[in-house]
Amino acid sequence: MARDFVTAAIHGGYDRSAHGEAANPPIYASAAFDMVSAAHGDALGAGEAEGFSYSRVANPTVDVFERRLAELEGGMSAVAVASGMAAVSYALLCAAEGGGRIISPTNLYGASVDAMETFFPQFGVHADFVRDINDLDEVASKIGPDTRAIYTESVANPSTEITDIEPLAELAHRNGIPLIVDNTVPTPYLFRPIEFGADIVVHSTTKGITGHGNAIGGVVIDGGNFDWANGRFPQFTTPELVVSDERKGIARSFASRFGREAFIRRVRIKYLRTFGAVPSPFNTYLSMVGLETLAVRERQEVESATRIAEHLTHAPHVLKVNYSGLGNTGQYDLVAKYFPKGIGTILSFLVDGDENNVRRILDGTKVFSYVPNIGDARSLIVDPARITHREVPLDARIAAGVSDNLIRLSIGLENVDDLIADLDQAIANAY
């Protein structure tokens, strides 16, 4: 039965009868589970039976969260992991392992750029960066025989630039490659990339999904529509013992064993199980509690973020405000198409003066907290060039607009007039 987003955020993926009729999903604080019988244990190990044996692979609390997020994003299935960067890394490496290349813009979260620029190459996976992910000719010029995916953020952090997902997905599919989208900033309440052609969606659930800054986590969600057996991805068509039955002489690949689930099963069986970035049941429970209020939080926070962005456009010492939701940018049509409920809760602004003025603004706020996070119920302020994007090369940082005079805000649930007054006094006292 199809149901509204806010209903699914509370009830999705949960069957009370399978959990002792508990009104809330229980926290299964158990490393392992009784397999009941030798025959059932053998079936679990072979993947022929559904159930739980070891929490590094699957846990009942985490399973509810995965099913709920898959439903909210309009995906087929999901794998929850211990952090947003684990989600990004697992998704990109799973697609490109074995020497593949990833096309990506540089206006991403700093750790994502650093991973593709300096770390993934140590594993044979390389990135081809483009200046503008919405310039389809530039993106197409980077596609080669080793290209395994296009990766982007639906709303960039901290510029709030919007990716035009639909034509980008069409370009990717014409060339037999998937589109992987980080949808952390808007959350599935504001935007669902799979509906516009994206194949894989990742989130740092630490942010808006959890919404209270109290639990680290991430998730990989598979739309289930991409053909991983199209000849470009040998890791999915090569037989592997972990999904085969050696005793019966049956050799299987991930594609032959799982079909349209090949990608998400490989993330779980090879990446989660082997690299071990496993979400704790307690953190997952906190994330589910936060998820229940996602819609009401986002509505209020977007309204406040829009008011603050509008106010800052006229504030002394503010040279520029980055918030695509204002509708005064070249992306107005994309906002109307993809984000009728708003683009999210972060914005950034450029101030005059020097780094001493920036530091005085940061230190002068009383309501905003100087915290390197977003999506919290508390409003947060940070200087991206020194904190979230410190590891990004200077040329890429400047191209993304992340200069030393840029300040990023994440708008929470405080009274918006208090937030505006706080910014006004901090800016005034900094000069």
JSON list of N, CA and C in Angstrom, two decimals, residues 279-353:
[
{"chain": "A", "resi": 279, "resn": "PRO", "atom": "N", "xyz": [27.10, -0.09, 11.61]},
{"chain": "A", "resi": 279, "resn": "PRO", "atom": "CA", "xyz": [26.40, 0.83, 12.50]},
{"chain": "A", "resi": 279, "resn": "PRO", "atom": "C", "xyz": [25.98, 0.12, 13.79]},
{"chain": "A", "resi": 280, "resn": "SER", "atom": "N", "xyz": [26.10, 0.80, 14.91]},
{"chain": "A", "resi": 280, "resn": "SER", "atom": "CA", "xyz": [25.67, 0.17, 16.16]},
{"chain": "A", "resi": 280, "resn": "SER", "atom": "C", "xyz": [24.15, 0.20, 16.25]},
{"chain": "A", "resi": 281, "resn": "PRO", "atom": "N", "xyz": [23.53, -0.81, 16.87]},
{"chain": "A", "resi": 281, "resn": "PRO", "atom": "CA", "xyz": [22.07, -0.79, 17.04]},
{"chain": "A", "resi": 281, "resn": "PRO", "atom": "C", "xyz": [21.59, 0.43, 17.80]},
{"chain": "A", "resi": 282, "resn": "PHE", "atom": "N", "xyz": [22.37, 0.90, 18.78]},
{"chain": "A", "resi": 282, "resn": "PHE", "atom": "CA", "xyz": [21.94, 2.06, 19.56]},
{"chain": "A", "resi": 282, "resn": "PHE", "atom": "C", "xyz": [21.94, 3.32, 18.70]},
{"chain": "A", "resi": 283, "resn": "ASN", "atom": "N", "xyz": [23.03, 3.54, 17.93]},
{"chain": "A", "resi": 283, "resn": "ASN", "atom": "CA", "xyz": [23.05, 4.70, 17.03]},
{"chain": "A", "resi": 283, "resn": "ASN", "atom": "C", "xyz": [21.91, 4.63, 16.02]},
{"chain": "A", "resi": 284, "resn": "THR", "atom": "N", "xyz": [21.65, 3.43, 15.52]},
{"chain": "A", "resi": 284, "resn": "THR", "atom": "CA", "xyz": [20.57, 3.26, 14.56]},
{"chain": "A", "resi": 284, "resn": "THR", "atom": "C", "xyz": [19.22, 3.60, 15.18]},
{"chain": "A", "resi": 285, "resn": "TYR", "atom": "N", "xyz": [19.02, 3.19, 16.42]},
{"chain": "A", "resi": 285, "resn": "TYR", "atom": "CA", "xyz": [17.78, 3.52, 17.12]},
{"chain": "A", "resi": 285, "resn": "TYR", "atom": "C", "xyz": [17.63, 5.04, 17.26]},
{"chain": "A", "resi": 286, "resn": "LEU", "atom": "N", "xyz": [18.70, 5.73, 17.63]},
{"chain": "A", "resi": 286, "resn": "LEU", "atom": "CA", "xyz": [18.64, 7.19, 17.73]},
{"chain": "A", "resi": 286, "resn": "LEU", "atom": "C", "xyz": [18.30, 7.82, 16.38]},
{"chain": "A", "resi": 287, "resn": "SER", "atom": "N", "xyz": [18.86, 7.27, 15.32]},
{"chain": "A", "resi": 287, "resn": "SER", "atom": "CA", "xyz": [18.57, 7.79, 13.98]},
{"chain": "A", "resi": 287, "resn": "SER", "atom": "C", "xyz": [17.11, 7.57, 13.61]},
{"chain": "A", "resi": 288, "resn": "MET", "atom": "N", "xyz": [16.55, 6.44, 13.99]},
{"chain": "A", "resi": 288, "resn": "MET", "atom": "CA", "xyz": [15.14, 6.20, 13.70]},
{"chain": "A", "resi": 288, "resn": "MET", "atom": "C", "xyz": [14.23, 7.13, 14.49]},
{"chain": "A", "resi": 289, "resn": "VAL", "atom": "N", "xyz": [14.59, 7.42, 15.73]},
{"chain": "A", "resi": 289, "resn": "VAL", "atom": "CA", "xyz": [13.80, 8.37, 16.52]},
{"chain": "A", "resi": 289, "resn": "VAL", "atom": "C", "xyz": [13.83, 9.74, 15.84]},
{"chain": "A", "resi": 290, "resn": "GLY", "atom": "N", "xyz": [15.01, 10.15, 15.38]},
{"chain": "A", "resi": 290, "resn": "GLY", "atom": "CA", "xyz": [15.10, 11.43, 14.68]},
{"chain": "A", "resi": 290, "resn": "GLY", "atom": "C", "xyz": [14.33, 11.42, 13.37]},
{"chain": "A", "resi": 291, "resn": "LEU", "atom": "N", "xyz": [14.40, 10.32, 12.65]},
{"chain": "A", "resi": 291, "resn": "LEU", "atom": "CA", "xyz": [13.74, 10.21, 11.35]},
{"chain": "A", "resi": 291, "resn": "LEU", "atom": "C", "xyz": [12.23, 10.43, 11.46]},
{"chain": "A", "resi": 292, "resn": "GLU", "atom": "N", "xyz": [11.65, 10.04, 12.58]},
{"chain": "A", "resi": 292, "resn": "GLU", "atom": "CA", "xyz": [10.20, 10.18, 12.74]},
{"chain": "A", "resi": 292, "resn": "GLU", "atom": "C", "xyz": [9.74, 11.63, 12.62]},
{"chain": "A", "resi": 293, "resn": "THR", "atom": "N", "xyz": [10.61, 12.57, 12.95]},
{"chain": "A", "resi": 293, "resn": "THR", "atom": "CA", "xyz": [10.23, 13.99, 12.90]},
{"chain": "A", "resi": 293, "resn": "THR", "atom": "C", "xyz": [10.88, 14.73, 11.74]},
{"chain": "A", "resi": 294, "resn": "LEU", "atom": "N", "xyz": [11.45, 14.00, 10.79]},
{"chain": "A", "resi": 294, "resn": "LEU", "atom": "CA", "xyz": [12.18, 14.64, 9.70]},
{"chain": "A", "resi": 294, "resn": "LEU", "atom": "C", "xyz": [11.33, 15.67, 8.96]},
{"chain": "A", "resi": 295, "resn": "ALA", "atom": "N", "xyz": [10.11, 15.31, 8.60]},
{"chain": "A", "resi": 295, "resn": "ALA", "atom": "CA", "xyz": [9.28, 16.20, 7.78]},
{"chain": "A", "resi": 295, "resn": "ALA", "atom": "C", "xyz": [8.98, 17.51, 8.50]},
{"chain": "A", "resi": 296, "resn": "VAL", "atom": "N", "xyz": [8.58, 17.43, 9.77]},
{"chain": "A", "resi": 296, "resn": "VAL", "atom": "CA", "xyz": [8.24, 18.66, 10.48]},
{"chain": "A", "resi": 296, "resn": "VAL", "atom": "C", "xyz": [9.49, 19.50, 10.76]},
{"chain": "A", "resi": 297, "resn": "ARG", "atom": "N", "xyz": [10.62, 18.85, 11.02]},
{"chain": "A", "resi": 297, "resn": "ARG", "atom": "CA", "xyz": [11.85, 19.60, 11.24]},
{"chain": "A", "resi": 297, "resn": "ARG", "atom": "C", "xyz": [12.28, 20.32, 9.97]},
{"chain": "A", "resi": 298, "resn": "GLU", "atom": "N", "xyz": [12.28, 19.59, 8.86]},
{"chain": "A", "resi": 298, "resn": "GLU", "atom": "CA", "xyz": [12.72, 20.19, 7.60]},
{"chain": "A", "resi": 298, "resn": "GLU", "atom": "C", "xyz": [11.85, 21.36, 7.19]},
{"chain": "A", "resi": 299, "resn": "ARG", "atom": "N", "xyz": [10.55, 21.25, 7.36]},
{"chain": "A", "resi": 299, "resn": "ARG", "atom": "CA", "xyz": [9.66, 22.34, 6.99]},
{"chain": "A", "resi": 299, "resn": "ARG", "atom": "C", "xyz": [10.02, 23.62, 7.75]},
{"chain": "A", "resi": 300, "resn": "GLN", "atom": "N", "xyz": [10.20, 23.49, 9.06]},
{"chain": "A", "resi": 300, "resn": "GLN", "atom": "CA", "xyz": [10.51, 24.66, 9.87]},
{"chain": "A", "resi": 300, "resn": "GLN", "atom": "C", "xyz": [11.91, 25.20, 9.57]},
{"chain": "A", "resi": 301, "resn": "GLU", "atom": "N", "xyz": [12.87, 24.30, 9.44]},
{"chain": "A", "resi": 301, "resn": "GLU", "atom": "CA", "xyz": [14.25, 24.72, 9.22]},
{"chain": "A", "resi": 301, "resn": "GLU", "atom": "C", "xyz": [14.43, 25.37, 7.85]},
{"chain": "A", "resi": 302, "resn": "VAL", "atom": "N", "xyz": [13.75, 24.86, 6.83]},
{"chain": "A", "resi": 302, "resn": "VAL", "atom": "CA", "xyz": [13.82, 25.47, 5.50]},
{"chain": "A", "resi": 302, "resn": "VAL", "atom": "C", "xyz": [13.20, 26.87, 5.53]},
{"chain": "A", "resi": 303, "resn": "GLU", "atom": "N", "xyz": [12.08, 27.01, 6.21]},
{"chain": "A", "resi": 303, "resn": "GLU", "atom": "CA", "xyz": [11.46, 28.32, 6.33]},
{"chain": "A", "resi": 303, "resn": "GLU", "atom": "C", "xyz": [12.40, 29.32, 7.01]},
{"chain": "A", "resi": 304, "resn": "SER", "atom": "N", "xyz": [13.04, 28.88, 8.08]},
{"chain": "A", "resi": 304, "resn": "SER", "atom": "CA", "xyz": [13.97, 29.76, 8.78]},
{"chain": "A", "resi": 304, "resn": "SER", "atom": "C", "xyz": [15.21, 30.05, 7.93]},
{"chain": "A", "resi": 305, "resn": "ALA", "atom": "N", "xyz": [15.74, 29.03, 7.25]},
{"chain": "A", "resi": 305, "resn": "ALA", "atom": "CA", "xyz": [16.92, 29.23, 6.41]},
{"chain": "A", "resi": 305, "resn": "ALA", "atom": "C", "xyz": [16.64, 30.25, 5.31]},
{"chain": "A", "resi": 306, "resn": "THR", "atom": "N", "xyz": [15.46, 30.19, 4.73]},
{"chain": "A", "resi": 306, "resn": "THR", "atom": "CA", "xyz": [15.10, 31.13, 3.67]},
{"chain": "A", "resi": 306, "resn": "THR", "atom": "C", "xyz": [15.03, 32.56, 4.21]},
{"chain": "A", "resi": 307, "resn": "ARG", "atom": "N", "xyz": [14.43, 32.73, 5.38]},
{"chain": "A", "resi": 307, "resn": "ARG", "atom": "CA", "xyz": [14.36, 34.06, 5.99]},
{"chain": "A", "resi": 307, "resn": "ARG", "atom": "C", "xyz": [15.74, 34.61, 6.31]},
{"chain": "A", "resi": 308, "resn": "ILE", "atom": "N", "xyz": [16.60, 33.75, 6.85]},
{"chain": "A", "resi": 308, "resn": "ILE", "atom": "CA", "xyz": [17.95, 34.20, 7.20]},
{"chain": "A", "resi": 308, "resn": "ILE", "atom": "C", "xyz": [18.75, 34.55, 5.95]},
{"chain": "A", "resi": 309, "resn": "ALA", "atom": "N", "xyz": [18.63, 33.73, 4.90]},
{"chain": "A", "resi": 309, "resn": "ALA", "atom": "CA", "xyz": [19.33, 34.02, 3.64]},
{"chain": "A", "resi": 309, "resn": "ALA", "atom": "C", "xyz": [18.86, 35.35, 3.07]},
{"chain": "A", "resi": 310, "resn": "GLU", "atom": "N", "xyz": [17.54, 35.59, 3.09]},
{"chain": "A", "resi": 310, "resn": "GLU", "atom": "CA", "xyz": [17.01, 36.86, 2.60]},
{"chain": "A", "resi": 310, "resn": "GLU", "atom": "C", "xyz": [17.55, 38.04, 3.42]},
{"chain": "A", "resi": 311, "resn": "HIS", "atom": "N", "xyz": [17.60, 37.86, 4.74]},
{"chain": "A", "resi": 311, "resn": "HIS", "atom": "CA", "xyz": [18.10, 38.93, 5.60]},
{"chain": "A", "resi": 311, "resn": "HIS", "atom": "C", "xyz": [19.56, 39.23, 5.32]},
{"chain": "A", "resi": 312, "resn": "LEU", "atom": "N", "xyz": [20.37, 38.19, 5.13]},
{"chain": "A", "resi": 312, "resn": "LEU", "atom": "CA", "xyz": [21.80, 38.39, 4.93]},
{"chain": "A", "resi": 312, "resn": "LEU", "atom": "C", "xyz": [22.11, 39.09, 3.61]},
{"chain": "A", "resi": 313, "resn": "THR", "atom": "N", "xyz": [21.22, 38.97, 2.62]},
{"chain": "A", "resi": 313, "resn": "THR", "atom": "CA", "xyz": [21.48, 39.65, 1.34]},
{"chain": "A", "resi": 313, "resn": "THR", "atom": "C", "xyz": [21.53, 41.17, 1.51]},
{"chain": "A", "resi": 314, "resn": "HIS", "atom": "N", "xyz": [20.97, 41.67, 2.61]},
{"chain": "A", "resi": 314, "resn": "HIS", "atom": "CA", "xyz": [20.97, 43.11, 2.86]},
{"chain": "A", "resi": 314, "resn": "HIS", "atom": "C", "xyz": [21.81, 43.50, 4.09]},
{"chain": "A", "resi": 315, "resn": "ALA", "atom": "N", "xyz": [22.53, 42.54, 4.66]},
{"chain": "A", "resi": 315, "resn": "ALA", "atom": "CA", "xyz": [23.28, 42.80, 5.90]},
{"chain": "A", "resi": 315, "resn": "ALA", "atom": "C", "xyz": [24.61, 43.50, 5.60]},
{"chain": "A", "resi": 316, "resn": "PRO", "atom": "N", "xyz": [25.03, 44.40, 6.47]},
{"chain": "A", "resi": 316, "resn": "PRO", "atom": "CA", "xyz": [26.34, 45.05, 6.30]},
{"chain": "A", "resi": 316, "resn": "PRO", "atom": "C", "xyz": [27.46, 44.01, 6.30]},
{"chain": "A", "resi": 317, "resn": "HIS", "atom": "N", "xyz": [28.49, 44.26, 5.48]},
{"chain": "A", "resi": 317, "resn": "HIS", "atom": "CA", "xyz": [29.70, 43.43, 5.40]},
{"chain": "A", "resi": 317, "resn": "HIS", "atom": "C", "xyz": [29.48, 42.09, 4.71]},
{"chain": "A", "resi": 318, "resn": "VAL", "atom": "N", "xyz": [28.27, 41.78, 4.30]},
{"chain": "A", "resi": 318, "resn": "VAL", "atom": "CA", "xyz": [28.00, 40.54, 3.56]},
{"chain": "A", "resi": 318, "resn": "VAL", "atom": "C", "xyz": [28.07, 40.83, 2.07]},
{"chain": "A", "resi": 319, "resn": "LEU", "atom": "N", "xyz": [28.99, 40.18, 1.39]},
{"chain": "A", "resi": 319, "resn": "LEU", "atom": "CA", "xyz": [29.21, 40.44, -0.03]},
{"chain": "A", "resi": 319, "resn": "LEU", "atom": "C", "xyz": [28.37, 39.54, -0.92]},
{"chain": "A", "resi": 320, "resn": "LYS", "atom": "N", "xyz": [28.09, 38.32, -0.46]},
{"chain": "A", "resi": 320, "resn": "LYS", "atom": "CA", "xyz": [27.35, 37.37, -1.28]},
{"chain": "A", "resi": 320, "resn": "LYS", "atom": "C", "xyz": [26.72, 36.33, -0.38]},
{"chain": "A", "resi": 321, "resn": "VAL", "atom": "N", "xyz": [25.52, 35.88, -0.75]},
{"chain": "A", "resi": 321, "resn": "VAL", "atom": "CA", "xyz": [24.83, 34.80, -0.04]},
{"chain": "A", "resi": 321, "resn": "VAL", "atom": "C", "xyz": [24.61, 33.64, -1.00]},
{"chain": "A", "resi": 322, "resn": "ASN", "atom": "N", "xyz": [25.02, 32.44, -0.59]},
{"chain": "A", "resi": 322, "resn": "ASN", "atom": "CA", "xyz": [24.81, 31.24, -1.39]},
{"chain": "A", "resi": 322, "resn": "ASN", "atom": "C", "xyz": [23.62, 30.46, -0.82]},
{"chain": "A", "resi": 323, "resn": "TYR", "atom": "N", "xyz": [22.49, 30.56, -1.48]},
{"chain": "A", "resi": 323, "resn": "TYR", "atom": "CA", "xyz": [21.32, 29.78, -1.09]},
{"chain": "A", "resi": 323, "resn": "TYR", "atom": "C", "xyz": [20.40, 29.71, -2.31]},
{"chain": "A", "resi": 324, "resn": "SER", "atom": "N", "xyz": [20.47, 28.60, -3.02]},
{"chain": "A", "resi": 324, "resn": "SER", "atom": "CA", "xyz": [19.73, 28.47, -4.27]},
{"chain": "A", "resi": 324, "resn": "SER", "atom": "C", "xyz": [18.23, 28.63, -4.08]},
{"chain": "A", "resi": 325, "resn": "GLY", "atom": "N", "xyz": [17.77, 28.41, -2.86]},
{"chain": "A", "resi": 325, "resn": "GLY", "atom": "CA", "xyz": [16.35, 28.52, -2.57]},
{"chain": "A", "resi": 325, "resn": "GLY", "atom": "C", "xyz": [15.82, 29.93, -2.64]},
{"chain": "A", "resi": 326, "resn": "LEU", "atom": "N", "xyz": [16.70, 30.93, -2.74]},
{"chain": "A", "resi": 326, "resn": "LEU", "atom": "CA", "xyz": [16.24, 32.31, -2.84]},
{"chain": "A", "resi": 326, "resn": "LEU", "atom": "C", "xyz": [15.58, 32.59, -4.19]},
{"chain": "A", "resi": 327, "resn": "GLY", "atom": "N", "xyz": [15.91, 31.80, -5.18]},
{"chain": "A", "resi": 327, "resn": "GLY", "atom": "CA", "xyz": [15.30, 32.00, -6.49]},
{"chain": "A", "resi": 327, "resn": "GLY", "atom": "C", "xyz": [15.89, 33.13, -7.30]},
{"chain": "A", "resi": 328, "resn": "ASN", "atom": "N", "xyz": [17.00, 33.69, -6.84]},
{"chain": "A", "resi": 328, "resn": "ASN", "atom": "CA", "xyz": [17.63, 34.80, -7.57]},
{"chain": "A", "resi": 328, "resn": "ASN", "atom": "C", "xyz": [18.90, 34.35, -8.28]},
{"chain": "A", "resi": 329, "resn": "THR", "atom": "N", "xyz": [19.04, 33.05, -8.52]},
{"chain": "A", "resi": 329, "resn": "THR", "atom": "CA", "xyz": [20.22, 32.52, -9.20]},
{"chain": "A", "resi": 329, "resn": "THR", "atom": "C", "xyz": [19.80, 31.94, -10.54]},
{"chain": "A", "resi": 330, "resn": "GLY", "atom": "N", "xyz": [20.80, 31.53, -11.32]},
{"chain": "A", "resi": 330, "resn": "GLY", "atom": "CA", "xyz": [20.53, 30.91, -12.62]},
{"chain": "A", "resi": 330, "resn": "GLY", "atom": "C", "xyz": [19.91, 29.53, -12.50]},
{"chain": "A", "resi": 331, "resn": "GLN", "atom": "N", "xyz": [19.76, 29.04, -11.29]},
{"chain": "A", "resi": 331, "resn": "GLN", "atom": "CA", "xyz": [19.18, 27.71, -11.10]},
{"chain": "A", "resi": 331, "resn": "GLN", "atom": "C", "xyz": [17.71, 27.76, -10.68]},
{"chain": "A", "resi": 332, "resn": "TYR", "atom": "N", "xyz": [17.07, 28.88, -10.93]},
{"chain": "A", "resi": 332, "resn": "TYR", "atom": "CA", "xyz": [15.67, 29.04, -10.53]},
{"chain": "A", "resi": 332, "resn": "TYR", "atom": "C", "xyz": [14.78, 27.92, -11.06]},
{"chain": "A", "resi": 333, "resn": "ASP", "atom": "N", "xyz": [14.97, 27.56, -12.35]},
{"chain": "A", "resi": 333, "resn": "ASP", "atom": "CA", "xyz": [14.15, 26.51, -12.96]},
{"chain": "A", "resi": 333, "resn": "ASP", "atom": "C", "xyz": [14.38, 25.16, -12.29]},
{"chain": "A", "resi": 334, "resn": "LEU", "atom": "N", "xyz": [15.63, 24.89, -11.86]},
{"chain": "A", "resi": 334, "resn": "LEU", "atom": "CA", "xyz": [15.93, 23.62, -11.20]},
{"chain": "A", "resi": 334, "resn": "LEU", "atom": "C", "xyz": [15.27, 23.56, -9.82]},
{"chain": "A", "resi": 335, "resn": "VAL", "atom": "N", "xyz": [15.24, 24.69, -9.13]},
{"chain": "A", "resi": 335, "resn": "VAL", "atom": "CA", "xyz": [14.56, 24.73, -7.83]},
{"chain": "A", "resi": 335, "resn": "VAL", "atom": "C", "xyz": [13.09, 24.39, -8.01]},
{"chain": "A", "resi": 336, "resn": "ALA", "atom": "N", "xyz": [12.46, 24.99, -9.01]},
{"chain": "A", "resi": 336, "resn": "ALA", "atom": "CA", "xyz": [11.04, 24.75, -9.25]},
{"chain": "A", "resi": 336, "resn": "ALA", "atom": "C", "xyz": [10.78, 23.29, -9.64]},
{"chain": "A", "resi": 337, "resn": "LYS", "atom": "N", "xyz": [11.69, 22.71, -10.41]},
{"chain": "A", "resi": 337, "resn": "LYS", "atom": "CA", "xyz": [11.50, 21.34, -10.89]},
{"chain": "A", "resi": 337, "resn": "LYS", "atom": "C", "xyz": [11.73, 20.30, -9.81]},
{"chain": "A", "resi": 338, "resn": "TYR", "atom": "N", "xyz": [12.83, 20.44, -9.06]},
{"chain": "A", "resi": 338, "resn": "TYR", "atom": "CA", "xyz": [13.25, 19.40, -8.14]},
{"chain": "A", "resi": 338, "resn": "TYR", "atom": "C", "xyz": [12.91, 19.68, -6.67]},
{"chain": "A", "resi": 339, "resn": "PHE", "atom": "N", "xyz": [12.80, 20.95, -6.31]},
{"chain": "A", "resi": 339, "resn": "PHE", "atom": "CA", "xyz": [12.73, 21.30, -4.88]},
{"chain": "A", "resi": 339, "resn": "PHE", "atom": "C", "xyz": [11.55, 22.22, -4.55]},
{"chain": "A", "resi": 340, "resn": "PRO", "atom": "N", "xyz": [10.35, 21.81, -4.84]},
{"chain": "A", "resi": 340, "resn": "PRO", "atom": "CA", "xyz": [9.19, 22.67, -4.53]},
{"chain": "A", "resi": 340, "resn": "PRO", "atom": "C", "xyz": [9.01, 22.91, -3.04]},
{"chain": "A", "resi": 341, "resn": "LYS", "atom": "N", "xyz": [9.58, 22.03, -2.20]},
{"chain": "A", "resi": 341, "resn": "LYS", "atom": "CA", "xyz": [9.46, 22.21, -0.74]},
{"chain": "A", "resi": 341, "resn": "LYS", "atom": "C", "xyz": [10.70, 22.85, -0.13]},
{"chain": "A", "resi": 342, "resn": "GLY", "atom": "N", "xyz": [11.67, 23.22, -0.95]},
{"chain": "A", "resi": 342, "resn": "GLY", "atom": "CA", "xyz": [12.88, 23.86, -0.44]},
{"chain": "A", "resi": 342, "resn": "GLY", "atom": "C", "xyz": [14.11, 23.02, -0.71]},
{"chain": "A", "resi": 343, "resn": "ILE", "atom": "N", "xyz": [15.28, 23.68, -0.66]},
{"chain": "A", "resi": 343, "resn": "ILE", "atom": "CA", "xyz": [16.53, 22.98, -1.02]},
{"chain": "A", "resi": 343, "resn": "ILE", "atom": "C", "xyz": [17.29, 22.45, 0.19]},
{"chain": "A", "resi": 344, "resn": "GLY", "atom": "N", "xyz": [16.88, 22.84, 1.40]},
{"chain": "A", "resi": 344, "resn": "GLY", "atom": "CA", "xyz": [17.58, 22.33, 2.57]},
{"chain": "A", "resi": 344, "resn": "GLY", "atom": "C", "xyz": [17.87, 23.41, 3.58]},
{"chain": "A", "resi": 345, "resn": "THR", "atom": "N", "xyz": [18.65, 23.03, 4.58]},
{"chain": "A", "resi": 345, "resn": "THR", "atom": "CA", "xyz": [18.82, 23.87, 5.76]},
{"chain": "A", "resi": 345, "resn": "THR", "atom": "C", "xyz": [20.19, 24.53, 5.87]},
{"chain": "A", "resi": 346, "resn": "ILE", "atom": "N", "xyz": [21.05, 24.37, 4.85]},
{"chain": "A", "resi": 346, "resn": "ILE", "atom": "CA", "xyz": [22.35, 25.02, 4.92]},
{"chain": "A", "resi": 346, "resn": "ILE", "atom": "C", "xyz": [22.43, 26.18, 3.92]},
{"chain": "A", "resi": 347, "resn": "LEU", "atom": "N", "xyz": [23.23, 27.16, 4.26]},
{"chain": "A", "resi": 347, "resn": "LEU", "atom": "CA", "xyz": [23.54, 28.27, 3.37]},
{"chain": "A", "resi": 347, "resn": "LEU", "atom": "C", "xyz": [24.91, 28.78, 3.74]},
{"chain": "A", "resi": 348, "resn": "SER", "atom": "N", "xyz": [25.49, 29.57, 2.87]},
{"chain": "A", "resi": 348, "resn": "SER", "atom": "CA", "xyz": [26.79, 30.15, 3.18]},
{"chain": "A", "resi": 348, "resn": "SER", "atom": "C", "xyz": [26.81, 31.60, 2.70]},
{"chain": "A", "resi": 349, "resn": "PHE", "atom": "N", "xyz": [27.71, 32.38, 3.30]},
{"chain": "A", "resi": 349, "resn": "PHE", "atom": "CA", "xyz": [27.81, 33.78, 2.89]},
{"chain": "A", "resi": 349, "resn": "PHE", "atom": "C", "xyz": [29.25, 34.26, 2.99]},
{"chain": "A", "resi": 350, "resn": "LEU", "atom": "N", "xyz": [29.57, 35.18, 2.10]},
{"chain": "A", "resi": 350, "resn": "LEU", "atom": "CA", "xyz": [30.92, 35.73, 2.01]},
{"chain": "A", "resi": 350, "resn": "LEU", "atom": "C", "xyz": [30.94, 37.11, 2.64]},
{"chain": "A", "resi": 351, "resn": "VAL", "atom": "N", "xyz": [31.94, 37.36, 3.48]},
{"chain": "A", "resi": 351, "resn": "VAL", "atom": "CA", "xyz": [32.04, 38.65, 4.16]},
{"chain": "A", "resi": 351, "resn": "VAL", "atom": "C", "xyz": [33.31, 39.38, 3.72]},
{"chain": "A", "resi": 352, "resn": "ASP", "atom": "N", "xyz": [33.29, 40.70, 3.93]},
{"chain": "A", "resi": 352, "resn": "ASP", "atom": "CA", "xyz": [34.48, 41.47, 3.61]},
{"chain": "A", "resi": 352, "resn": "ASP", "atom": "C", "xyz": [35.46, 41.42, 4.78]},
{"chain": "A", "resi": 353, "resn": "GLY", "atom": "N", "xyz": [36.55, 42.16, 4.64]},
{"chain": "A", "resi": 353, "resn": "GLY", "atom": "CA", "xyz": [37.57, 42.12, 5.68]},
{"chain": "A", "resi": 353, "resn": "GLY", "atom": "C", "xyz": [38.53, 40.97, 5.48]}
]
